[in-house]
Coordinates of N, CA and C in Angstrom, one line a residue:
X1 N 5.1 -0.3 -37.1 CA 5.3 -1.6 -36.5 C 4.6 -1.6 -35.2
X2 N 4.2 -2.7 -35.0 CA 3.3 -2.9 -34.0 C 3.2 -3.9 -32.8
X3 N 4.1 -3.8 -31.4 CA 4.5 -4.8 -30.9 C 3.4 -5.3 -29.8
X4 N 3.3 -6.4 -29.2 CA 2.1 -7.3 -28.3 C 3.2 -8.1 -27.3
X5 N 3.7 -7.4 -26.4 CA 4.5 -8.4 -24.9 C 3.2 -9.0 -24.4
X6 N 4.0 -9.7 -23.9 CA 3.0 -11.1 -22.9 C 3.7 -11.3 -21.5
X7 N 3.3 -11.2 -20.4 CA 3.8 -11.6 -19.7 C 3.3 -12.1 -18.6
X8 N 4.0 -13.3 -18.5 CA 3.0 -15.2 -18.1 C 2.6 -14.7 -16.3
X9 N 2.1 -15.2 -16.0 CA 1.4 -15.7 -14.6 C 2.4 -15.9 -13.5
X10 N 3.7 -16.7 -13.6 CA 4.8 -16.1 -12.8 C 5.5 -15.4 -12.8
X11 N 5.5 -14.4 -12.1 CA 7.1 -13.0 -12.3 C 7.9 -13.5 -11.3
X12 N 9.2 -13.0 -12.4 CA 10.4 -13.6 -11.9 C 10.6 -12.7 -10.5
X13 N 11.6 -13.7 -9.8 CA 12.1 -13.1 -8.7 C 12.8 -12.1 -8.2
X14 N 13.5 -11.4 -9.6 CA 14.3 -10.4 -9.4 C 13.2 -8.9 -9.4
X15 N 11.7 -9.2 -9.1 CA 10.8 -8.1 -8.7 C 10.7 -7.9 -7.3
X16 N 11.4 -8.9 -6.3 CA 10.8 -9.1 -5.2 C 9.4 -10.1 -4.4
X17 N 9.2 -10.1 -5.8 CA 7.5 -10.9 -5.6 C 7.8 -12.5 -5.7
X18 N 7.4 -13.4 -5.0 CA 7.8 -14.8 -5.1 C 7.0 -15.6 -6.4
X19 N 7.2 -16.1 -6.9 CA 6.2 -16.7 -8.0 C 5.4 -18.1 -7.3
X20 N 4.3 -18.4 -7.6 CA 3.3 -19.1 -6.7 C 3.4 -20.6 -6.3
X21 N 4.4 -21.5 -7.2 CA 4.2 -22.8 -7.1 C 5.9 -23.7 -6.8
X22 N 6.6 -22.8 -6.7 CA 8.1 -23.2 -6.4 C 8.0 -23.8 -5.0
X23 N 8.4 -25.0 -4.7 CA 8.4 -25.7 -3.8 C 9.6 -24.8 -2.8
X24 N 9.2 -24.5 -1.3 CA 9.8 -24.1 -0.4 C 9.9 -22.6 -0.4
X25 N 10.0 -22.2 -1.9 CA 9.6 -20.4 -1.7 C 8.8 -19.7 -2.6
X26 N 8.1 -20.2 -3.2 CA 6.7 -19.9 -4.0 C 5.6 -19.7 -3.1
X27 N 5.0 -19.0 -3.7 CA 3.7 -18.5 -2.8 C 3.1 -19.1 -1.8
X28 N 2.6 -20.1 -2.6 CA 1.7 -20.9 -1.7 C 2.4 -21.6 -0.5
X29 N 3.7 -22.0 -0.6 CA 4.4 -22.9 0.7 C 4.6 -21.5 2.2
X30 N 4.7 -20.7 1.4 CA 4.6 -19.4 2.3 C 3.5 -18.9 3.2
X31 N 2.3 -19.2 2.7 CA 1.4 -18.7 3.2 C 0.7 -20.2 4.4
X32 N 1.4 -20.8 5.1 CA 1.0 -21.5 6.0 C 0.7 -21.3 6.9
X33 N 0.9 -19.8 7.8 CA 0.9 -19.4 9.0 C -0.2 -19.1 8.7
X34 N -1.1 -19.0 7.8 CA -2.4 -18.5 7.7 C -3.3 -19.8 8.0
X35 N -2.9 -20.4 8.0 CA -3.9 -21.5 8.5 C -4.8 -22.1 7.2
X36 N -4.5 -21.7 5.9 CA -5.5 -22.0 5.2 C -6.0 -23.7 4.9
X37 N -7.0 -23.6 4.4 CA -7.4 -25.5 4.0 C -7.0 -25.6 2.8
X38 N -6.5 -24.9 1.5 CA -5.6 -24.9 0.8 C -5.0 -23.7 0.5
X39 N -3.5 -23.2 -0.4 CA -2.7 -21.8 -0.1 C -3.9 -21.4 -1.2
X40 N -4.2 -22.3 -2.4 CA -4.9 -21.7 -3.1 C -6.3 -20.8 -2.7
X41 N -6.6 -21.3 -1.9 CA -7.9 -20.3 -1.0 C -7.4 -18.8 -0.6
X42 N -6.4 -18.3 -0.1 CA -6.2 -17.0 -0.4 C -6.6 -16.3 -1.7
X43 N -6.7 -16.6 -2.8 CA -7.1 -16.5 -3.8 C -8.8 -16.6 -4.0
X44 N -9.4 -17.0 -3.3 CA -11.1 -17.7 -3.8 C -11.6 -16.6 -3.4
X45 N -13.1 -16.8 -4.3 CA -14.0 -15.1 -3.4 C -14.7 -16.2 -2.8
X46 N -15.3 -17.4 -2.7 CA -15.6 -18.0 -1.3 C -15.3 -17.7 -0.1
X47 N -13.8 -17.7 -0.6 CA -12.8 -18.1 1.0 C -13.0 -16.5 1.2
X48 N -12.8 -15.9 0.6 CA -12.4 -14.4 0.9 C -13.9 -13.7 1.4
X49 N -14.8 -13.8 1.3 CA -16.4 -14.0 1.9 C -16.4 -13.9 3.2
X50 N -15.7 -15.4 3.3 CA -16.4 -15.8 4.7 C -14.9 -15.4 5.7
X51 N -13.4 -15.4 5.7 CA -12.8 -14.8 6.0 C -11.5 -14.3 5.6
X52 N -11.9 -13.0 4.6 CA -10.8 -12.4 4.0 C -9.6 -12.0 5.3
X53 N -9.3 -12.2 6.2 CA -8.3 -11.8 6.9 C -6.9 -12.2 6.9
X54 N -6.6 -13.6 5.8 CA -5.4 -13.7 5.4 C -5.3 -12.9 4.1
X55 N -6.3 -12.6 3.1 CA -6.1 -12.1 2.2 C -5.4 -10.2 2.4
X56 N -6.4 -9.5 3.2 CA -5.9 -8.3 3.9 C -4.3 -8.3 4.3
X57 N -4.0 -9.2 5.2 CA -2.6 -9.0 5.2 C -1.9 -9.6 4.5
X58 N -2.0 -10.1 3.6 CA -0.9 -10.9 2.1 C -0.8 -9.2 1.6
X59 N -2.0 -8.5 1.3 CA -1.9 -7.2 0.7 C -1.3 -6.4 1.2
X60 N -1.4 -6.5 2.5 CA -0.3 -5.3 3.5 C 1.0 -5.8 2.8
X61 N 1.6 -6.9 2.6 CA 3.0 -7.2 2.4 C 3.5 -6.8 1.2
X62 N 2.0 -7.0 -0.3 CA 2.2 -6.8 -1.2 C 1.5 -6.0 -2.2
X63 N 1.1 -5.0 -1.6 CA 0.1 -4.1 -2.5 C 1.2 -3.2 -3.2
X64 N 1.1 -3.2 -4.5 CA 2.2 -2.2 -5.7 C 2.6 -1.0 -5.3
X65 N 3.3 -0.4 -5.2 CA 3.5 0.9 -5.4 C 4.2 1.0 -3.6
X66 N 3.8 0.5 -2.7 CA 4.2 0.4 -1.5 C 5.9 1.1 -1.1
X67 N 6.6 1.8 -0.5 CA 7.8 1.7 -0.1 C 8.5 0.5 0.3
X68 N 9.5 0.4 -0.5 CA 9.8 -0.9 -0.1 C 9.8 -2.1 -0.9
X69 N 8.4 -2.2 -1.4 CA 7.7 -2.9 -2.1 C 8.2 -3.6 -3.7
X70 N 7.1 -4.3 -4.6 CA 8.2 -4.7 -5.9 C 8.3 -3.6 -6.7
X71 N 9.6 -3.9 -7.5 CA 9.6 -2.5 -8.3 C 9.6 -3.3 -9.9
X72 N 9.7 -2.1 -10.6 CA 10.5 -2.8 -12.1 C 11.1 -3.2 -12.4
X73 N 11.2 -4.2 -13.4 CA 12.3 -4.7 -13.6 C 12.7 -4.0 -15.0
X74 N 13.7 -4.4 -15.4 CA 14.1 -4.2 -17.2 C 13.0 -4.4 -17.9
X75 N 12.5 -5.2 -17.9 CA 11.6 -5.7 -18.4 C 10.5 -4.8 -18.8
X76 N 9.7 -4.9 -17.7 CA 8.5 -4.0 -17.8 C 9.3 -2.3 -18.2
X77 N 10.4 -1.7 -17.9 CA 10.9 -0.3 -18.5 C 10.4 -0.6 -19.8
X78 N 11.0 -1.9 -20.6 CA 11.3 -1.9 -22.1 C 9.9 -1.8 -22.7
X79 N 9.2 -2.1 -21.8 CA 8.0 -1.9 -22.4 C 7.3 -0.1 -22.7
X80 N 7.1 -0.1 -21.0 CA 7.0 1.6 -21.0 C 8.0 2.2 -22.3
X81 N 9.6 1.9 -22.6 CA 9.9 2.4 -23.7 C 9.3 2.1 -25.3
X82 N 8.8 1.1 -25.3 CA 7.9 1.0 -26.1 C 7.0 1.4 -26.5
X83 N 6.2 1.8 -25.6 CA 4.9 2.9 -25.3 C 5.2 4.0 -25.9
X84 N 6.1 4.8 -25.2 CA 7.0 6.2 -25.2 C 7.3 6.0 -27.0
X85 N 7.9 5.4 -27.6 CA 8.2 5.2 -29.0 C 7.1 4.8 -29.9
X86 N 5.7 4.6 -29.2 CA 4.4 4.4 -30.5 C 4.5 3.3 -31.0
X87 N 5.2 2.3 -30.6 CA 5.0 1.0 -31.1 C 4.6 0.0 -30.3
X88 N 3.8 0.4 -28.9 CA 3.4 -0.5 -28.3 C 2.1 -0.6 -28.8
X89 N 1.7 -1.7 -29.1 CA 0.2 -1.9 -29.1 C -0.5 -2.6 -27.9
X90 N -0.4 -2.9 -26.9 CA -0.6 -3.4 -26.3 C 0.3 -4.3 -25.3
X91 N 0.3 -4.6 -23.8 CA 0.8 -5.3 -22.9 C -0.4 -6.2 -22.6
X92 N 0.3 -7.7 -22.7 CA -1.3 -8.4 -21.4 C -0.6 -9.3 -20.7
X93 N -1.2 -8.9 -19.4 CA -0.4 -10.0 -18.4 C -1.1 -10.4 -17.7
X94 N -0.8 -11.7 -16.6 CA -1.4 -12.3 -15.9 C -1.3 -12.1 -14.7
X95 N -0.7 -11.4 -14.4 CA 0.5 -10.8 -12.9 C -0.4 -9.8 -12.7
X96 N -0.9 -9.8 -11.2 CA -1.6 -8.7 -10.3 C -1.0 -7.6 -9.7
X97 N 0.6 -7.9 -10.2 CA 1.4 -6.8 -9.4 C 1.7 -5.6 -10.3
X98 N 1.0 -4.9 -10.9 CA 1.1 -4.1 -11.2 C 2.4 -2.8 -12.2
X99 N 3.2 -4.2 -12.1 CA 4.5 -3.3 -12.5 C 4.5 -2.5 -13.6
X100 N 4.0 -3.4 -14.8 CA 3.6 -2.3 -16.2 C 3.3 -1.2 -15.3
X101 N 2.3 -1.2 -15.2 CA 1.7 0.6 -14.8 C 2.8 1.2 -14.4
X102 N 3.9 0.8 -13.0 CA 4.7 1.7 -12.7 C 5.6 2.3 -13.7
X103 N 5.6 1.0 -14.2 CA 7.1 1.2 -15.6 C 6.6 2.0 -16.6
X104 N 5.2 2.8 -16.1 CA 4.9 3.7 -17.5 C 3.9 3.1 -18.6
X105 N 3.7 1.7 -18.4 CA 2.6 1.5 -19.5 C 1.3 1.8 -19.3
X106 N 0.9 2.8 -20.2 CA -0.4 3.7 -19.8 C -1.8 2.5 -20.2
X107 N -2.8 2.9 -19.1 CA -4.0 2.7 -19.1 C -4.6 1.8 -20.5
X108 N -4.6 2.4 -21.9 CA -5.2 2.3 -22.6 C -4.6 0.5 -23.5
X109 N -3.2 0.8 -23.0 CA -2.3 0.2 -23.7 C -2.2 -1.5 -23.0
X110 N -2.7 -1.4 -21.7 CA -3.0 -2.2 -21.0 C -3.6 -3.6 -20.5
X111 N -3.7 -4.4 -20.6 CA -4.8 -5.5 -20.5 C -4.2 -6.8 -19.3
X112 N -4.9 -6.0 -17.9 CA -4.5 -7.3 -16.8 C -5.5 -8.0 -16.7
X113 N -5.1 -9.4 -17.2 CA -6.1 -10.8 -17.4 C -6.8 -11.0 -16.5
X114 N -5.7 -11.1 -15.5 CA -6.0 -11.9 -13.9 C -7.0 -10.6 -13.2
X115 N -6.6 -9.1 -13.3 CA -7.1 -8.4 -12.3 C -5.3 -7.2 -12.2
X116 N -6.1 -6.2 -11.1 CA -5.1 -5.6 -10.3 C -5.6 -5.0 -9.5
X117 N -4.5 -3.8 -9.0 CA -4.9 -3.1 -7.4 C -5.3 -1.6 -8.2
X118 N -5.9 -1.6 -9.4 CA -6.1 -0.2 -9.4 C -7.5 0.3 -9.4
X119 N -8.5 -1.0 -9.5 CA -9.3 -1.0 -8.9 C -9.8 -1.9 -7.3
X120 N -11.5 -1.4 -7.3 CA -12.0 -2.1 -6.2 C -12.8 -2.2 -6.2
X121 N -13.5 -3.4 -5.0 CA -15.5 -3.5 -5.4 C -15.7 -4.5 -4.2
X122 N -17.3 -4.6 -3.6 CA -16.9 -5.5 -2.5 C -17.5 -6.8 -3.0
X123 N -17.2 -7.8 -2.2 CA -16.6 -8.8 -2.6 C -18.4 -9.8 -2.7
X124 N -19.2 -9.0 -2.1 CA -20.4 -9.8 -1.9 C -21.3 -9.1 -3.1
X125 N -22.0 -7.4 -3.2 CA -22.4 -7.8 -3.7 C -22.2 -6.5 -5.4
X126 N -20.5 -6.6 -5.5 CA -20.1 -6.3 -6.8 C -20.0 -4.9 -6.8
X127 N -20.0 -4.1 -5.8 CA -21.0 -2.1 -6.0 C -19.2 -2.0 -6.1
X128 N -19.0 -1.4 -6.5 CA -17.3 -0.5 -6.8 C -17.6 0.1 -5.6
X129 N -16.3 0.3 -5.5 CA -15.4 1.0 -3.7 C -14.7 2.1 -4.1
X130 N -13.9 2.5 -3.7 CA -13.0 3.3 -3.8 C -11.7 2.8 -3.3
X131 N -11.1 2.7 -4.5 CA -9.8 1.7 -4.4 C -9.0 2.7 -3.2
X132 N -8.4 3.8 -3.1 CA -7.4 4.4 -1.9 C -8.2 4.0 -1.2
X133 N -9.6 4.1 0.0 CA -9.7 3.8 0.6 C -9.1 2.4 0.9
X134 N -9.7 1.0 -0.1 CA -9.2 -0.1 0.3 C -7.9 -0.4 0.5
X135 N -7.1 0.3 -0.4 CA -5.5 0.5 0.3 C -5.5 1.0 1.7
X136 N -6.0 1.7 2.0 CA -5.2 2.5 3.2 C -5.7 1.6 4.6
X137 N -7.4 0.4 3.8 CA -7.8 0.4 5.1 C -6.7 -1.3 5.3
X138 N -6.1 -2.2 4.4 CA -5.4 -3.3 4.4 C -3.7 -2.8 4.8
X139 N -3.1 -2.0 3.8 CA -2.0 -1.4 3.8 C -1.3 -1.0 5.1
X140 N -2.2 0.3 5.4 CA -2.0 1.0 6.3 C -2.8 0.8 8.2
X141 N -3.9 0.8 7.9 CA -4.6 0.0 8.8 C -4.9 -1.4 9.5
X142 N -4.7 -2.1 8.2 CA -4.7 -4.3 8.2 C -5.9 -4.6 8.8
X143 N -7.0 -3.8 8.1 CA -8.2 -3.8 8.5 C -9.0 -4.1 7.2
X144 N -9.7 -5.1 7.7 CA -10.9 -5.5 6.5 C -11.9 -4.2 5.7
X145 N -11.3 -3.7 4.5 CA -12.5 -2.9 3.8 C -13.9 -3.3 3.7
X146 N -15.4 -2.7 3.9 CA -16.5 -3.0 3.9 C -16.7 -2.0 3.1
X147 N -17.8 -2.7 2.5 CA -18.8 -2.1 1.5 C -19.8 -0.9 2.0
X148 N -20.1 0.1 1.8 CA -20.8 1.1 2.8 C -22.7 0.3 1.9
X149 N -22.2 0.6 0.9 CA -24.0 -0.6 0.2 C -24.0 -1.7 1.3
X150 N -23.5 -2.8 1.3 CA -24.2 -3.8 2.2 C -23.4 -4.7 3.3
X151 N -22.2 -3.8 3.3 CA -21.3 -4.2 4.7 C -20.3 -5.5 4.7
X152 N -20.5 -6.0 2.8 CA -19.7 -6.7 3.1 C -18.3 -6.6 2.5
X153 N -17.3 -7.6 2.8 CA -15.7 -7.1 2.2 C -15.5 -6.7 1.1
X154 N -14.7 -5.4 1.0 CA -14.0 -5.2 -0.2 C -13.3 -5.6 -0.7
X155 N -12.4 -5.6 -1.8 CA -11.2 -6.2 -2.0 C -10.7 -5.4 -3.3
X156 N -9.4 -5.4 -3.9 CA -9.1 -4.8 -4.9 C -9.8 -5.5 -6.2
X157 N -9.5 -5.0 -7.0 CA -9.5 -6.0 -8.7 C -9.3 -6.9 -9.2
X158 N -8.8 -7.8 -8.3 CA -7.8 -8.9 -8.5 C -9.0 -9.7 -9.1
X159 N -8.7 -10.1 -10.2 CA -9.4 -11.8 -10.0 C -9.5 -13.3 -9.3
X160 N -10.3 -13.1 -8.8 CA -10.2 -14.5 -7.7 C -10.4 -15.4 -8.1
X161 N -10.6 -16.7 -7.9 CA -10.5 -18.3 -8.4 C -12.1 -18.2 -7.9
X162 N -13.4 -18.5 -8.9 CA -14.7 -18.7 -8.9 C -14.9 -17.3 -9.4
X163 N -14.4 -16.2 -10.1 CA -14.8 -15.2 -10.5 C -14.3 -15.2 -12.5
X164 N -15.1 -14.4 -13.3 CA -14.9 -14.1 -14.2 C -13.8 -13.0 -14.8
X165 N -12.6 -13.6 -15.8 CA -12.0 -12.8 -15.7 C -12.3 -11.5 -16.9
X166 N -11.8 -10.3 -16.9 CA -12.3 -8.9 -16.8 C -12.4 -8.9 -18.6
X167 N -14.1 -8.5 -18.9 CA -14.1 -8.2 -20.1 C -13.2 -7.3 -21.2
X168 N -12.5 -7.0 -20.6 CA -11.5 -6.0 -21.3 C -10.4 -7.4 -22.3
X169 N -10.4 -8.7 -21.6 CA -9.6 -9.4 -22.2 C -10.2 -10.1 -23.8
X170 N -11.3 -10.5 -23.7 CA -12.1 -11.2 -24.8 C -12.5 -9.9 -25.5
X171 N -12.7 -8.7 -25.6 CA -13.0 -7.8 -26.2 C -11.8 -7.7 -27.2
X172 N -10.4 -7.3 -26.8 CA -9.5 -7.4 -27.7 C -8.5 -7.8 -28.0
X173 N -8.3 -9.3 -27.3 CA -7.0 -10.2 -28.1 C -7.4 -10.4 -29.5
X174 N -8.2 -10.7 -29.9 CA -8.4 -11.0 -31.2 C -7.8 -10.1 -32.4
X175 N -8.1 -9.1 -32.1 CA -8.1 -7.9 -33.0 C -6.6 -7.6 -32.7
X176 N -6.2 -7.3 -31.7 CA -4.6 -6.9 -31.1 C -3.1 -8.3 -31.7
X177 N -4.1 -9.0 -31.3 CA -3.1 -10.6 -32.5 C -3.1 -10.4 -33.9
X178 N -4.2 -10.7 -34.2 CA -4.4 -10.0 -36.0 C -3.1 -8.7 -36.4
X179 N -3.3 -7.9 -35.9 CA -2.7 -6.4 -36.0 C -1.6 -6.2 -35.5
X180 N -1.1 -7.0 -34.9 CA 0.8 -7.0 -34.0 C 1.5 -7.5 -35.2
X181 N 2.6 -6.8 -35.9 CA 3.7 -7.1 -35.9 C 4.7 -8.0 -35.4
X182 N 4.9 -8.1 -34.4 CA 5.4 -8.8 -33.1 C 5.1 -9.5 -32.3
X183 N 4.8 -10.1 -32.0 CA 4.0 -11.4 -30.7 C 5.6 -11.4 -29.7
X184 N 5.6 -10.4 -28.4 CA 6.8 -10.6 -27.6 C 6.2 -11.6 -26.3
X185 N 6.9 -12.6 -26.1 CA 6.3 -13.7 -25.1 C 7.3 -14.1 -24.0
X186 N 7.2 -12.9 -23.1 CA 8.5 -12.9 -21.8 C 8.1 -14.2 -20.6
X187 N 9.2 -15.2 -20.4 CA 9.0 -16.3 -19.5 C 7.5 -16.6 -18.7
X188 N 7.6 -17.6 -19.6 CA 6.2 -18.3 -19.2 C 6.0 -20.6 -19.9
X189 N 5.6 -20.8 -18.6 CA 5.3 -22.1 -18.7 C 4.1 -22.6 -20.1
X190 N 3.6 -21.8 -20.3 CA 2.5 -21.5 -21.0 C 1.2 -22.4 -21.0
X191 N 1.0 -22.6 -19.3 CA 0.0 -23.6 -18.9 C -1.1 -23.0 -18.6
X192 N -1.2 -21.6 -18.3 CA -2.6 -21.3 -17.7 C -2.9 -20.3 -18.6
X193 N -4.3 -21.0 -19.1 CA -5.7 -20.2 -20.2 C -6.4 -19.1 -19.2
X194 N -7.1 -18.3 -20.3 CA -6.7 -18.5 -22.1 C -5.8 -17.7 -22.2
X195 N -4.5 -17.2 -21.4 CA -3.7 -16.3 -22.0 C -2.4 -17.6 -23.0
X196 N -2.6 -18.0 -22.3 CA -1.6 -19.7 -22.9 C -2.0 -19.9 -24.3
X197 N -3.3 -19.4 -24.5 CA -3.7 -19.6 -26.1 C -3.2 -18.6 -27.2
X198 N -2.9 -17.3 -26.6 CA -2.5 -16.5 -27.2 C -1.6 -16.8 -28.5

């Protein structure tokens, strides 16, 4: 047997992590002190171009694995148990926080739509980084990563809003739907493509 979890574009709040569009405590109403011309620009590789410095510290607050930081839920374990028992075929999620990974869902098993923090690259002209550095220099430092190729910002894996999301997705939903036993589909609006098409 062969199971396929989904898990949608907002994570619940029992991770710690706010989900993006809840009026007064969802992401975007939060990030005002930043001054942006919309919350959604945190998100843009435009905006993040010309000045990633809200983006850097959103990451200091929220980069995975952090002390402190979001953890597992039930959720994401059941999966890793999944894994562990040979009947995971796959996780795909829209969420940049990383939790599968912590909860044990290995690498192969894996598919983040949006992006994550387990890689990096800079933001102008694409050369891969070295993801610990870019942690340590946001996290730990709250200093803008640069590209040592052409000096401009780094940023993790995330997928931004004007960027292409990660070939690894259109390579194998097709084949992973076909072949699942199971279609598991943990809370989701089911508004944002193409995972919504699933």
């Amino acid at each position: 047997m062969s199971f396929l979890p989904h898990r949608p574009a907002e994570p619940p709040a029992v991770t710690g992590i706010p989900d993006f569009r809840t009026p007064g405590t969802g992401l975007y109403d939060r990030l005002s002190h930043y001054n942006l011309p919309r919350p959604e620009d945190i998100f843009d590789i435009h905006y993040y171009r010309g000045n990633p410095r809200p983006f850097v510290e959103f990451c200091g607050e929220t980069w995975p694995g952090r002390d402190g930081g979001p953890a597992p839920t039930p959720s994401h374990r059941f999966m890793g148990l999944l894994g562990d028992a040979g009947v995971l075929r796959r996780v795909y999620t829209q969420n940049i926080d990383g939790l599968e990974s912590l909860a044990g869902v290995g690498p192969d098993a894996l598919v983040e739509c949006h992006g994550g923090f387990g890689s990096a690259s800079c933001a102008t002209c694409q050369e891969d980084a070295d993801v610990g550095a870019c942690r340590e220099a946001m996290v730990v430092r709250k200093e803008v990563p640069t590209c040592a190729q052409c000096g401009g910002p780094v940023k993790p894996g995330i997928v931004f809003f004007g960027e292409k999301l990660p070939a690894r997705f259109g390579k194998l939903v097709k084949a992973d739907v076909h072949a699942c036993d199971l279609l598991i589909v943990i809370g989701t609006s089911l508004a944002v493509d193409p995972v919504a098409s699933i």
